[in-house]
Amino acid sequence: MSTLNAYAKPEALVSTEWAAAHVHDPNVRLVEVDVDVSAYASGHIRGAAGWNWQTQLTDVVRRDIPSKGAWEALLSATGVAPDTHLVLYGDNNNWFAAYAYWVARIYGHAHVSLMDGGRKKWELEGRELVTDVPQLASTTYRAGEPDFSIRAYAHDVRATIDAPGHALVDVRSPAEFTGQVIAPPGMSETAQRAGHVPGAANIPWAQAANEDGSFKSAAELAALYGGKGVTPDRDVIAYCRIGERSSHTWFVLRELLGYRNVRNYDGSWTEWGNLIGAPIANPSAGN
């Protein structure tokens, strides 16, 4: 059995080999979503569109995911139809590609996958990158009503603290978790207070990936999360700083390991660390 087929939902991933073989497939739309929004212009997979997470995957006025209308406009401009196989990939082991996947699931796109290993694995294999931007025929895309059962809010997080049958996963770095820093270097979205939600387990998102950016095996992932008490019988909420790294962990738990009750708290630390009166554990401050 291949590694992909060992996952609960193997269709949630495609290999770099599969992507390379389908760059001209009219039923497949490759989309690159990078942390570094300039990376796409420097070179991307032939035929791939590029999405800017700062302007296209968030509401530009209020802090939120794109509205239904904005999501429909984005997919229409990208030439996506309801039956298109949307294949997402990006830098940083698919940080924001996973976030885009999560948004696609909220709006009910049925056929969506991540390219395992993302841009890193593609480059390590010496595969072709081009700078030509594809001319895509637009569609009239219609999204479903948003399904927020895979999204958590601050009140959901507060309700899980010390509650039996729940698990919180802080996927940030140990330095962020322990309150030594509020945000990674160079990241502008931040909070006024450092630390973590009391009772959260710190399982940095990158521990789910191999050196080439691909996901670890199902057995390795089950041991990683199960060893910290994050088991499939629990109601799990993952969070990070703004919701992109926790989307990666949400993908692992929900799609690869098959956890039925797992949500992404995209408000994450930028919201929690700014909330008046929110409970915080901060080991670096002796709390």
Short mmCIF file of N, CA, C and O in Angstrom, two decimals, residues 178-241:
data_model
loop_
_atom_site.label_atom_id
_atom_site.label_comp_id
_atom_site.label_asym_id
_atom_site.label_seq_id
_atom_site.Cartn_x
_atom_site.Cartn_y
_atom_site.Cartn_z
N THR A 178 5.66 29.36 24.57
CA THR A 178 6.11 29.66 25.93
C THR A 178 6.14 31.15 26.23
O THR A 178 6.49 31.55 27.35
N GLY A 179 5.80 31.98 25.25
CA GLY A 179 5.73 33.41 25.49
C GLY A 179 7.03 34.17 25.32
O GLY A 179 7.10 35.35 25.66
N GLN A 180 8.06 33.51 24.79
CA GLN A 180 9.32 34.22 24.57
C GLN A 180 9.20 35.25 23.46
O GLN A 180 9.84 36.30 23.50
N VAL A 181 8.40 34.94 22.45
CA VAL A 181 8.10 35.89 21.36
C VAL A 181 6.60 35.86 21.11
O VAL A 181 5.92 34.87 21.41
N ILE A 182 6.09 36.93 20.53
CA ILE A 182 4.67 36.99 20.22
C ILE A 182 4.40 36.49 18.81
O ILE A 182 3.37 35.87 18.54
N ALA A 183 5.34 36.75 17.90
CA ALA A 183 5.18 36.34 16.50
C ALA A 183 6.53 35.99 15.92
O ALA A 183 7.56 36.44 16.42
N PRO A 184 6.56 35.18 14.86
CA PRO A 184 7.83 34.89 14.20
C PRO A 184 8.44 36.17 13.63
O PRO A 184 7.72 37.14 13.33
N PRO A 185 9.75 36.20 13.47
CA PRO A 185 10.41 37.40 12.92
C PRO A 185 9.83 37.80 11.58
O PRO A 185 9.57 36.96 10.72
N GLY A 186 9.58 39.09 11.42
CA GLY A 186 9.10 39.62 10.15
C GLY A 186 7.61 39.53 9.94
O GLY A 186 7.10 40.03 8.93
N MET A 187 6.87 38.93 10.87
CA MET A 187 5.43 38.80 10.71
C MET A 187 4.74 39.99 11.37
O MET A 187 4.97 40.28 12.54
N SER A 188 3.90 40.68 10.62
CA SER A 188 3.33 41.93 11.12
C SER A 188 2.09 41.75 11.97
O SER A 188 1.84 42.54 12.89
N GLU A 189 1.27 40.73 11.66
CA GLU A 189 0.05 40.53 12.44
C GLU A 189 0.45 39.99 13.81
O GLU A 189 1.09 38.95 13.91
N THR A 190 0.04 40.66 14.86
CA THR A 190 0.52 40.27 16.17
C THR A 190 -0.52 40.55 17.24
O THR A 190 -1.63 40.97 16.96
N ALA A 191 -0.15 40.28 18.49
CA ALA A 191 -1.04 40.48 19.63
C ALA A 191 -0.32 41.29 20.69
O ALA A 191 0.90 41.49 20.64
N GLN A 192 -1.07 41.77 21.68
CA GLN A 192 -0.47 42.55 22.75
C GLN A 192 0.12 41.68 23.86
O GLN A 192 0.95 42.15 24.62
N ARG A 193 -0.32 40.44 23.94
CA ARG A 193 0.16 39.55 24.98
C ARG A 193 0.70 38.26 24.37
O ARG A 193 0.22 37.80 23.34
N ALA A 194 1.68 37.68 25.04
CA ALA A 194 2.31 36.44 24.60
C ALA A 194 1.82 35.27 25.45
O ALA A 194 1.25 35.46 26.52
N GLY A 195 2.10 34.06 24.97
CA GLY A 195 1.75 32.86 25.72
C GLY A 195 0.88 31.93 24.90
O GLY A 195 0.92 31.94 23.68
N HIS A 196 0.07 31.14 25.60
CA HIS A 196 -0.82 30.21 24.92
C HIS A 196 -2.11 30.02 25.69
O HIS A 196 -2.22 30.45 26.85
N VAL A 197 -3.08 29.41 25.05
CA VAL A 197 -4.35 29.11 25.72
C VAL A 197 -4.09 28.03 26.76
O VAL A 197 -3.46 27.00 26.45
N PRO A 198 -4.53 28.22 27.99
CA PRO A 198 -4.30 27.21 29.03
C PRO A 198 -4.81 25.83 28.60
O PRO A 198 -5.91 25.70 28.06
N GLY A 199 -3.97 24.83 28.84
CA GLY A 199 -4.34 23.46 28.53
C GLY A 199 -4.00 23.01 27.13
O GLY A 199 -4.16 21.82 26.80
N ALA A 200 -3.53 23.92 26.28
CA ALA A 200 -3.20 23.54 24.91
C ALA A 200 -1.94 22.70 24.86
O ALA A 200 -1.00 22.90 25.64
N ALA A 201 -1.90 21.77 23.92
CA ALA A 201 -0.69 20.98 23.66
C ALA A 201 0.08 21.66 22.54
O ALA A 201 -0.51 22.08 21.54
N ASN A 202 1.39 21.80 22.70
CA ASN A 202 2.21 22.43 21.66
C ASN A 202 2.77 21.35 20.73
O ASN A 202 3.63 20.57 21.11
N ILE A 203 2.22 21.30 19.51
CA ILE A 203 2.69 20.38 18.48
C ILE A 203 2.95 21.23 17.24
O ILE A 203 2.04 21.44 16.43
N PRO A 204 4.17 21.77 17.11
CA PRO A 204 4.46 22.64 15.97
C PRO A 204 4.07 21.99 14.64
O PRO A 204 4.34 20.81 14.41
N TRP A 205 3.45 22.78 13.79
CA TRP A 205 2.93 22.28 12.52
C TRP A 205 3.96 21.53 11.69
O TRP A 205 3.66 20.54 11.04
N ALA A 206 5.22 22.02 11.72
CA ALA A 206 6.26 21.46 10.85
C ALA A 206 6.63 20.03 11.24
O ALA A 206 7.23 19.31 10.43
N GLN A 207 6.28 19.60 12.45
CA GLN A 207 6.58 18.23 12.85
C GLN A 207 5.78 17.20 12.03
O GLN A 207 6.11 16.02 12.04
N ALA A 208 4.76 17.66 11.32
CA ALA A 208 3.97 16.75 10.50
C ALA A 208 4.57 16.52 9.13
O ALA A 208 4.07 15.70 8.35
N ALA A 209 5.66 17.23 8.82
CA ALA A 209 6.25 17.17 7.47
C ALA A 209 7.62 16.52 7.48
O ALA A 209 8.37 16.60 8.45
N ASN A 210 7.95 15.90 6.35
CA ASN A 210 9.29 15.38 6.11
C ASN A 210 10.20 16.50 5.64
O ASN A 210 9.76 17.62 5.39
N GLU A 211 11.48 16.18 5.48
CA GLU A 211 12.45 17.19 5.05
C GLU A 211 12.13 17.76 3.68
O GLU A 211 12.44 18.91 3.40
N ASP A 212 11.50 16.98 2.83
CA ASP A 212 11.18 17.47 1.48
C ASP A 212 9.84 18.19 1.42
O ASP A 212 9.37 18.56 0.35
N GLY A 213 9.22 18.41 2.58
CA GLY A 213 7.95 19.13 2.62
C GLY A 213 6.72 18.26 2.55
O GLY A 213 5.60 18.73 2.79
N SER A 214 6.89 16.97 2.20
CA SER A 214 5.74 16.07 2.11
C SER A 214 5.27 15.68 3.51
O SER A 214 5.99 15.84 4.50
N PHE A 215 4.06 15.18 3.59
CA PHE A 215 3.51 14.77 4.89
C PHE A 215 4.11 13.44 5.34
O PHE A 215 4.39 12.56 4.52
N LYS A 216 4.28 13.31 6.63
CA LYS A 216 4.73 12.04 7.20
C LYS A 216 3.64 10.99 7.02
O LYS A 216 2.49 11.30 6.68
N SER A 217 3.99 9.75 7.25
CA SER A 217 3.04 8.66 7.05
C SER A 217 1.92 8.76 8.09
O SER A 217 2.04 9.41 9.13
N ALA A 218 0.82 8.07 7.79
CA ALA A 218 -0.31 8.07 8.71
C ALA A 218 0.09 7.53 10.08
O ALA A 218 -0.33 8.06 11.11
N ALA A 219 0.92 6.50 10.10
CA ALA A 219 1.35 5.93 11.38
C ALA A 219 2.18 6.93 12.18
O ALA A 219 2.01 7.07 13.40
N GLU A 220 3.07 7.63 11.50
CA GLU A 220 3.90 8.63 12.18
C GLU A 220 3.06 9.78 12.70
O GLU A 220 3.28 10.28 13.81
N LEU A 221 2.09 10.20 11.92
CA LEU A 221 1.23 11.31 12.33
C LEU A 221 0.34 10.91 13.51
O LEU A 221 0.17 11.68 14.46
N ALA A 222 -0.19 9.71 13.46
CA ALA A 222 -1.03 9.24 14.56
C ALA A 222 -0.23 9.18 15.86
O ALA A 222 -0.73 9.54 16.94
N ALA A 223 1.02 8.75 15.77
CA ALA A 223 1.88 8.69 16.96
C ALA A 223 2.22 10.09 17.46
O ALA A 223 2.25 10.34 18.68
N LEU A 224 2.46 11.02 16.53
CA LEU A 224 2.80 12.40 16.90
C LEU A 224 1.69 13.05 17.70
O LEU A 224 1.93 13.61 18.79
N TYR A 225 0.47 13.00 17.20
CA TYR A 225 -0.64 13.69 17.86
C TYR A 225 -1.20 12.87 19.02
O TYR A 225 -1.50 13.42 20.08
N GLY A 226 -1.31 11.57 18.82
CA GLY A 226 -1.81 10.73 19.89
C GLY A 226 -0.92 10.76 21.12
O GLY A 226 -1.39 10.69 22.25
N GLY A 227 0.40 10.90 20.88
CA GLY A 227 1.34 10.97 21.99
C GLY A 227 1.18 12.21 22.86
O GLY A 227 1.67 12.25 23.99
N LYS A 228 0.50 13.22 22.33
CA LYS A 228 0.24 14.45 23.10
C LYS A 228 -1.23 14.54 23.54
O LYS A 228 -1.69 15.61 23.92
N GLY A 229 -1.94 13.43 23.45
CA GLY A 229 -3.32 13.41 23.91
C GLY A 229 -4.33 13.93 22.91
O GLY A 229 -5.51 14.11 23.24
N VAL A 230 -3.89 14.17 21.69
CA VAL A 230 -4.81 14.66 20.65
C VAL A 230 -5.26 13.44 19.85
O VAL A 230 -4.64 13.02 18.88
N THR A 231 -6.34 12.86 20.29
CA THR A 231 -6.82 11.58 19.78
C THR A 231 -8.16 11.75 19.07
O THR A 231 -8.87 12.74 19.29
N PRO A 232 -8.52 10.80 18.20
CA PRO A 232 -9.73 10.97 17.38
C PRO A 232 -11.04 10.98 18.15
O PRO A 232 -12.07 11.36 17.60
N ASP A 233 -11.02 10.56 19.40
CA ASP A 233 -12.25 10.57 20.19
C ASP A 233 -12.54 11.94 20.80
O ASP A 233 -13.59 12.15 21.39
N ARG A 234 -11.62 12.88 20.62
CA ARG A 234 -11.79 14.21 21.21
C ARG A 234 -12.30 15.22 20.19
O ARG A 234 -12.14 15.05 18.99
N ASP A 235 -12.90 16.28 20.72
CA ASP A 235 -13.28 17.44 19.91
C ASP A 235 -12.06 18.36 19.88
O ASP A 235 -11.69 18.93 20.91
N VAL A 236 -11.41 18.47 18.71
CA VAL A 236 -10.10 19.13 18.62
C VAL A 236 -10.23 20.49 17.95
O VAL A 236 -10.93 20.65 16.95
N ILE A 237 -9.53 21.47 18.52
CA ILE A 237 -9.40 22.79 17.90
C ILE A 237 -7.92 23.09 17.75
O ILE A 237 -7.15 22.97 18.71
N ALA A 238 -7.52 23.47 16.53
CA ALA A 238 -6.13 23.85 16.26
C ALA A 238 -6.05 25.36 16.07
O ALA A 238 -6.95 25.97 15.50
N TYR A 239 -4.96 25.96 16.56
CA TYR A 239 -4.77 27.39 16.34
C TYR A 239 -3.29 27.69 16.19
O TYR A 239 -2.42 26.91 16.59
N CYS A 240 -2.99 28.87 15.60
CA CYS A 240 -1.61 29.33 15.47
C CYS A 240 -1.58 30.83 15.76
O CYS A 240 -1.98 31.26 16.83
N ARG A 241 -1.16 31.63 14.79
CA ARG A 241 -1.13 33.08 14.97
C ARG A 241 -2.23 33.77 14.18
O ARG A 241 -2.94 34.62 14.70
#
